[in-house]
Short mmCIF file of C-alpha atoms and ligand atoms in Angstrom, two decimals:
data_model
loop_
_atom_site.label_atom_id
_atom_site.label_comp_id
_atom_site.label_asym_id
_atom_site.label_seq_id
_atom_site.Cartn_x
_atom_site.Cartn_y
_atom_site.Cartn_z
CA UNK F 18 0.00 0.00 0.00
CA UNK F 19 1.21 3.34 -0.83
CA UNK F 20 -0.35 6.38 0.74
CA UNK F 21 -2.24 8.86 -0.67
CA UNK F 22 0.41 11.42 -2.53
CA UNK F 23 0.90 15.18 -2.62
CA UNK F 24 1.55 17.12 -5.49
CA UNK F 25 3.20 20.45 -4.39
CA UNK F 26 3.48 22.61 -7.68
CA UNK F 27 0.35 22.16 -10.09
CA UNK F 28 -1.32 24.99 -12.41
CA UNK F 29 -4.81 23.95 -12.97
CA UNK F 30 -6.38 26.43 -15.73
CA UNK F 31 -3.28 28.56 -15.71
CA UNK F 32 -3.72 31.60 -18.05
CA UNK F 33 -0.06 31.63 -19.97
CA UNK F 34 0.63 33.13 -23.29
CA UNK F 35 -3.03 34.17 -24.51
CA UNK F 36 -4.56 31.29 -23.38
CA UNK F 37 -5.48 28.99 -20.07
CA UNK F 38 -3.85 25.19 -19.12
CA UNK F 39 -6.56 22.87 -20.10
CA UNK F 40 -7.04 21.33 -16.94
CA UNK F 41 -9.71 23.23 -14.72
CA UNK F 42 -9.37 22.21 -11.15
CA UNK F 43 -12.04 19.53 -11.56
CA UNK F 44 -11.08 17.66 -14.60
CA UNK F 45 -7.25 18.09 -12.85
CA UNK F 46 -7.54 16.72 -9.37
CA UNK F 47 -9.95 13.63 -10.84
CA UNK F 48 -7.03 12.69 -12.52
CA UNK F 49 -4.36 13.77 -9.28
CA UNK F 50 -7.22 10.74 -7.48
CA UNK F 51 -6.87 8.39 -10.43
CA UNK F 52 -3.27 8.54 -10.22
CA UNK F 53 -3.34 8.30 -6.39
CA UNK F 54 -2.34 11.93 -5.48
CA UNK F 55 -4.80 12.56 -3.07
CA UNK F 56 -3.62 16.72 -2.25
CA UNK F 57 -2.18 19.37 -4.87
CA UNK F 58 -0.73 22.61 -4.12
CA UNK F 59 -1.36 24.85 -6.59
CA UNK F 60 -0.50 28.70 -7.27
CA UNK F 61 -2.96 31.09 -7.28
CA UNK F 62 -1.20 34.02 -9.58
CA UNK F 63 -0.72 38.04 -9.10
CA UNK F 64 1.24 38.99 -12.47
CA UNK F 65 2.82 42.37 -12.83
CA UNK F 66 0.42 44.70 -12.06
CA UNK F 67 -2.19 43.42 -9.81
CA UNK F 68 -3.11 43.24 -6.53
CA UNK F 69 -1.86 39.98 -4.20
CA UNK F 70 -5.16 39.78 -2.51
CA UNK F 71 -7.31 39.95 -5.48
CA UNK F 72 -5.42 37.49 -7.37
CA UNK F 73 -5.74 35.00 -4.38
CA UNK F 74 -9.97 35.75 -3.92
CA UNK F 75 -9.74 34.79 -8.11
CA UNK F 76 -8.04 31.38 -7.69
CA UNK F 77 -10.34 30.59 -4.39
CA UNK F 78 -13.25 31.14 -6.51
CA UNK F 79 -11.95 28.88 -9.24
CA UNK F 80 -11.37 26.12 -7.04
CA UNK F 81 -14.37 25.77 -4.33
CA UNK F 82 -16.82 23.24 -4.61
CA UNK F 83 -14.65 21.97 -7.93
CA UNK F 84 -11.58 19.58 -6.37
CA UNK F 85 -12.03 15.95 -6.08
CA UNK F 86 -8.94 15.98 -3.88
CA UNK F 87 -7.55 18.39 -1.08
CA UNK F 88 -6.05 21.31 -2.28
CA UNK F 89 -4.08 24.55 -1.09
CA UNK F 90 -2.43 27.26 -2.52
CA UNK F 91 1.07 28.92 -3.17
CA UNK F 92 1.23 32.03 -3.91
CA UNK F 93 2.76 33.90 -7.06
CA UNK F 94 4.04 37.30 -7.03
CA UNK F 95 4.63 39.01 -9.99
CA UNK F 96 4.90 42.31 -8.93
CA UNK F 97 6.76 42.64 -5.61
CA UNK F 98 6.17 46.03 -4.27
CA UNK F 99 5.38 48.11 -0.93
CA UNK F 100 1.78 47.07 -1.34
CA UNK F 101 2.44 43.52 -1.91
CA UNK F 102 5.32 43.11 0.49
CA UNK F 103 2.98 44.32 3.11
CA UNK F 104 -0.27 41.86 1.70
CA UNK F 105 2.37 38.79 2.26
CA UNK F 106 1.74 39.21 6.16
CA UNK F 107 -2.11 39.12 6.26
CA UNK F 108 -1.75 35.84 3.76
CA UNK F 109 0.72 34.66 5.49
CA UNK F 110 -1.69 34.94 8.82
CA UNK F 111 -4.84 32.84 6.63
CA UNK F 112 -2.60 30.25 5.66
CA UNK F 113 -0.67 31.24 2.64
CA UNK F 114 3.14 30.72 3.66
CA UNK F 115 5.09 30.28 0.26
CA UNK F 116 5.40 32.58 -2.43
CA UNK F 117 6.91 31.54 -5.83
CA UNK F 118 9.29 34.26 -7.36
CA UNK F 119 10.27 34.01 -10.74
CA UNK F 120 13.92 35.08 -11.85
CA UNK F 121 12.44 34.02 -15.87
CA UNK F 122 9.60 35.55 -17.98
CA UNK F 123 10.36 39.23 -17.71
CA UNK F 124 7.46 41.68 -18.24
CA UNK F 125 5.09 39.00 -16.84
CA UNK F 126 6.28 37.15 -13.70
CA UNK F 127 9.73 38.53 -13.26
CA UNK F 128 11.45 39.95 -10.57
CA UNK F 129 14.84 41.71 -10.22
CA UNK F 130 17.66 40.95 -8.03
CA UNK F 131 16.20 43.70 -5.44
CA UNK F 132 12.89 42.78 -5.58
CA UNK F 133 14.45 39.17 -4.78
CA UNK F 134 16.00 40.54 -1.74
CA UNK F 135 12.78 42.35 -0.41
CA UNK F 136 10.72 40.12 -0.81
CA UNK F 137 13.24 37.30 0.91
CA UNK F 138 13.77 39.80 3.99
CA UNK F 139 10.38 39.98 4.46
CA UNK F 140 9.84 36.26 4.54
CA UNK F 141 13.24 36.02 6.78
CA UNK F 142 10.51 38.08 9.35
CA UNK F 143 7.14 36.64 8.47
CA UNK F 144 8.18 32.97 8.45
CA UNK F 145 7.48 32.51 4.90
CA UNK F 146 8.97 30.20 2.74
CA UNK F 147 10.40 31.98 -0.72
CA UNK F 148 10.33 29.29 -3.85
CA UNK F 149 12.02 30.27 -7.03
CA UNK F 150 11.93 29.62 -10.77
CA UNK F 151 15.49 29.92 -11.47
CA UNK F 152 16.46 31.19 -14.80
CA UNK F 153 18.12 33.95 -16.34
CA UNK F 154 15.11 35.21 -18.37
CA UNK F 155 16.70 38.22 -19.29
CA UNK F 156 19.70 36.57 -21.21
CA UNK F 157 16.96 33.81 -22.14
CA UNK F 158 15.29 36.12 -23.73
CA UNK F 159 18.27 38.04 -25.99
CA UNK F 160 18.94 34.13 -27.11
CA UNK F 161 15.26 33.22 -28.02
CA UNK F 162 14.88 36.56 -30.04
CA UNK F 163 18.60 35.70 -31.80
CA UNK F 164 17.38 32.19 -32.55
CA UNK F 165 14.00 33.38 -33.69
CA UNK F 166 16.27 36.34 -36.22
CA UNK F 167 17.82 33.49 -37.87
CA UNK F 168 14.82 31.36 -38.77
CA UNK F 169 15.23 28.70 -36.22
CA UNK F 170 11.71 28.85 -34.76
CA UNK F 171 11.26 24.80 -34.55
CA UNK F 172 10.21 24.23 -30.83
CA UNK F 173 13.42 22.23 -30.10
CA UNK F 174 14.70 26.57 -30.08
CA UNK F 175 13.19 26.69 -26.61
CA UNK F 176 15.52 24.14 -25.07
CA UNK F 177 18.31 25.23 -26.95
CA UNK F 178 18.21 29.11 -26.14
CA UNK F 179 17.10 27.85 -22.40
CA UNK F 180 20.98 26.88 -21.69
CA UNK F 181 21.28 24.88 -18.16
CA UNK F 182 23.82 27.30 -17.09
CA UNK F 183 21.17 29.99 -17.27
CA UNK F 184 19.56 28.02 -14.54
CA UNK F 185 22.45 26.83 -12.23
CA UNK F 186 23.67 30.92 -12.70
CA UNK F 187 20.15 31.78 -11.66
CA UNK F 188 20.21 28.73 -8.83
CA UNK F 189 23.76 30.22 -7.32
CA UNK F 190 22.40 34.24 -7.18
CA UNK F 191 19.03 32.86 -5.53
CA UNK F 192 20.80 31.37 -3.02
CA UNK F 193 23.32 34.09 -2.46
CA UNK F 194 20.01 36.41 -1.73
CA UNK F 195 18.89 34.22 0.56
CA UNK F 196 22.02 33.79 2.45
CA UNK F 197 22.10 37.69 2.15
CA UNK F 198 18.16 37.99 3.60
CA UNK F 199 18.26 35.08 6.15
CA UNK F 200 15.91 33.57 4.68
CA UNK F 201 15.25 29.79 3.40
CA UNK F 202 15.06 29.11 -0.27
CA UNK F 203 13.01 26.45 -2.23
CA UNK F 204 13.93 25.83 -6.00
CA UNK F 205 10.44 24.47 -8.13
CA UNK F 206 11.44 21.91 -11.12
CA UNK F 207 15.10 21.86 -11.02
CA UNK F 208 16.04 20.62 -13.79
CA UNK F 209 19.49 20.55 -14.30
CA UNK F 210 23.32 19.63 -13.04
CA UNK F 211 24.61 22.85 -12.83
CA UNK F 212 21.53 24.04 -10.77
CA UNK F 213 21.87 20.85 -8.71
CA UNK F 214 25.69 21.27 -7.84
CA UNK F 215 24.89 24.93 -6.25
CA UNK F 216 21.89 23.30 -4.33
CA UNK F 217 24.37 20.15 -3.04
CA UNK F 218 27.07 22.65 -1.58
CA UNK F 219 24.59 25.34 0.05
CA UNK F 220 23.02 22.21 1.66
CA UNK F 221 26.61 20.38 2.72
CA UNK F 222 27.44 23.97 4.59
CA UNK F 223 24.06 23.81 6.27
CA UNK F 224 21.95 26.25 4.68
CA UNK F 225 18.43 26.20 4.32
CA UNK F 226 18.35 25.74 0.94
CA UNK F 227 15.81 23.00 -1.05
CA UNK F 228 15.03 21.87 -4.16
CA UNK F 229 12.16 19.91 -5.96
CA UNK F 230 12.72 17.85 -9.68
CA UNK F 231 9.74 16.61 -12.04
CA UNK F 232 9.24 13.40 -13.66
CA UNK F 233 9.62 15.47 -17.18
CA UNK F 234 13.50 16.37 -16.23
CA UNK F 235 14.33 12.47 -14.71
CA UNK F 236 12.64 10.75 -17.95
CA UNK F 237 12.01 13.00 -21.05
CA UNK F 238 14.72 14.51 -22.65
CA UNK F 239 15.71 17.61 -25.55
CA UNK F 240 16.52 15.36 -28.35
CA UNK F 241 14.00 12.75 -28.85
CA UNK F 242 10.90 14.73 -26.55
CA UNK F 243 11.41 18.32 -27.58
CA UNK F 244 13.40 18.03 -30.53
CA UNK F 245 10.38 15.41 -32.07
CA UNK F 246 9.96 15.71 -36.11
CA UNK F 247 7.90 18.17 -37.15
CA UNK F 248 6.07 20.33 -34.79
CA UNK F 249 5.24 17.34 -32.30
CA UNK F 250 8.33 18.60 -29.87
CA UNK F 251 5.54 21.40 -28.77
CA UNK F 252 4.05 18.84 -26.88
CA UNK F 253 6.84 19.22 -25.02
CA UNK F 254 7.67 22.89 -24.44
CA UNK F 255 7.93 23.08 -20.17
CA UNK F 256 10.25 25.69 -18.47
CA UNK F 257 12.79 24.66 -17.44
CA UNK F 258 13.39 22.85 -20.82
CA UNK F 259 13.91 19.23 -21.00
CA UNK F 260 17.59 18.87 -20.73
CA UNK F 261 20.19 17.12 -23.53
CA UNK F 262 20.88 13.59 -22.98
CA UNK F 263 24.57 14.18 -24.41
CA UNK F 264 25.58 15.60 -20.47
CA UNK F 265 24.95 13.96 -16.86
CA UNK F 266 21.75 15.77 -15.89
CA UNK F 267 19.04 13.14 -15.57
CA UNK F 268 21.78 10.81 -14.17
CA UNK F 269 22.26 13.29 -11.79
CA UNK F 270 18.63 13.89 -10.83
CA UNK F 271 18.24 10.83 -10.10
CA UNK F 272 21.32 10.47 -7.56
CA UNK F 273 19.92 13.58 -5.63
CA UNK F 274 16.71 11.99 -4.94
CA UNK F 275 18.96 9.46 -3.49
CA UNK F 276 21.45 11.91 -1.77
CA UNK F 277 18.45 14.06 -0.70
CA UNK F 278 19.55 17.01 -2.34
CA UNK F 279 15.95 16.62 -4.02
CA UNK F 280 13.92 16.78 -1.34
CA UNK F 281 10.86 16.58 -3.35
CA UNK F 282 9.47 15.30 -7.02
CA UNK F 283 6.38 17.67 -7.94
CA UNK F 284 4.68 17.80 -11.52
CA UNK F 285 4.34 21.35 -12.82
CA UNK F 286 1.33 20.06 -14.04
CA UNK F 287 0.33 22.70 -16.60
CA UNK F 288 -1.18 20.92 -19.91
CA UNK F 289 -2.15 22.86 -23.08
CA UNK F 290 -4.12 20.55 -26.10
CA UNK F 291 -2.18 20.77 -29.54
CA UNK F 292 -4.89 21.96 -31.14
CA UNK F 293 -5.43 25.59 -30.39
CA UNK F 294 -2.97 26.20 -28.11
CA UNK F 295 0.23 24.75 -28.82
CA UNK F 296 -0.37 25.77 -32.29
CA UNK F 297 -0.14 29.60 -31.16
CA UNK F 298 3.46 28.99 -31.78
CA UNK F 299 3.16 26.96 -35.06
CA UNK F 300 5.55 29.31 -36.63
CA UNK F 301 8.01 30.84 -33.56
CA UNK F 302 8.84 28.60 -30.12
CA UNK F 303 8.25 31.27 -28.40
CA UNK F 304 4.97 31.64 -28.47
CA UNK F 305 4.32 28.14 -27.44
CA UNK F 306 2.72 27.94 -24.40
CA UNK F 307 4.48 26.98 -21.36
CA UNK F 308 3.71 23.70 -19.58
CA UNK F 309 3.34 19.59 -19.86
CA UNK F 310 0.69 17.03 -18.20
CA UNK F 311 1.77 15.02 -15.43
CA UNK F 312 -0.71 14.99 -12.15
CA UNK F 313 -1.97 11.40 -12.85
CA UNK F 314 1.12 9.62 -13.54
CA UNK F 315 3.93 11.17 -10.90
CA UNK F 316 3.01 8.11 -8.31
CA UNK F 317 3.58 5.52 -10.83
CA UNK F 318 6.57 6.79 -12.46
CA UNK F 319 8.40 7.70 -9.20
CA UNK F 320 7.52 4.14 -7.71
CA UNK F 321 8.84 2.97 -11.02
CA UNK F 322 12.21 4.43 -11.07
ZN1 ZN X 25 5.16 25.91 -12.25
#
């Protein structure tokens, strides 16, 4: 008998890139139950621009009376100012005690390197736990629009202008922050080596530093997932990218669930359909929506491997 699971990073009916993840929080946590995850922990989302507290009323609306399992809520910010810095007490008070940063998608989710800090002092004096998307979305960014110059707008582009050291160089200034703020760090969907190595030594020198992985970055990979013939490889546009099988990073994935170093394998459940949505970026990779299936089958495949 295995007990019932919990899924700590899903996006049920996410709105990304003009459109909304096709799983609404019914159809979603039916199949979290089928697959025996029996709680998710989704993010309710304030992007640039909005208020926390409204933003977290929207996704509690979304969700009651709709779940077929327990759920609860991170929360994003997207805009970390006065106004929000002060909001993350009174949610921290009803219950909302992580908040999901993102060093990636600038003009959307992003936050700068002060913004980082503030928002990490803060939880250093609420008792809130800061979890980050590490990657270098501004240099992201100057590669994808490169790529997309010269014509190379297959969605293998989004893995290959996604480099891993843009993650484990985002991974090593999160943590730095941190250290900086007092505060404890959580990485979401680490994905690769070089992000792993940074999260190894903070933890060897005692830091409170953690990371989660996803089934997507132990088992799928850039060449034969994302780099599929034709446009198929959309199917398989997640951030961060699936990683190259030509270096050690699912090999070493799999020894930090083992060392620990992974304290936790999550789904980033966030599924578009093909049709409709995926084929927004029929002719660029960039304007593929973000985000892969994977609520169901994280039980199986984890007990698997
Ligand atoms: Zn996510």
């Amino acid at each position: 008998m295995v007990p019932g699971g919990i899924d700590c990073h899903t996006h049920m009916e996410l709105p990304f890139g003009g459109t909304f993840a096709s799983d609404t929080f019914e159809i979603g946590t039916r199949a979290a139950a089928w697959g025996g995850t029996t709680t998710i922990i989704d993010f309710a989302v304030q992007k640039t621009g909005e208020n926390l507290r409204d933003c977290l009323d929207l996704w509690h609306a979304k969700a009651e009376g709709e779940c077929a399992v327990d759920y609860a809520f991170h929360m994003v910010m997207g805009g970390v100012d006065e106004a929000a810095l002060k909001e993350m007490d009174a949610l921290v008070d009803e219950g909302i005690t992580s908040f999901k940063l993102f060093m990636a998608y600038p003009g959307v989710f992003y936050s700068d390197d002060g913004q980082i800090l503030r928002a990490m002092q803060k939880a250093a004096n609420n008792g809130a736990l800061i979890t980050m998307h590490a990657e270098n979305g501004i240099a992201i960014d100057v590669l994808a629009e490169q790529a997309a110059a010269r014509g190379q707008t297959d969605p293998v582009y989004h893995g290959i202008t996604r480099p891993s050291r843009m993650e484990g160089e985002a991974t090593n200034r999160a943590i730095q922050l941190a250290l900086v703020a007092g505060a404890p760090v959580y990485f979401v969907h680490l994905s690769a080596s070089e992000a792993l190595e940074r999260v190894a030594e903070a933890r060897d020198a005692g830091h409170n530093v953690f990371a989660e992985t996803c089934p997507q970055y132990l088992y799928l990979n850039l060449e034969d997932h994302l780099g599929a013939p034709g446009f198929a490889g959309a199917g398989f546009v997640c951030s961060p990218p699936l990683r190259t099988k030509e270096h050690t990073h699912h090999k070493d994935l799999w020894r930090g669930l083992r060392t620990n170093d992974l304290a936790i394998v999550a789904t980033d459940h966030c599924p578009f359909c093909m049709k409709d949505q995926k084929e927004l970026g029929k002719d660029d990779f960039r304007a593929i929506p973000n985000g892969i299936g994977g609520v169901e089958h994280r039980m199986d495949l984890i007990y698997q491997g």
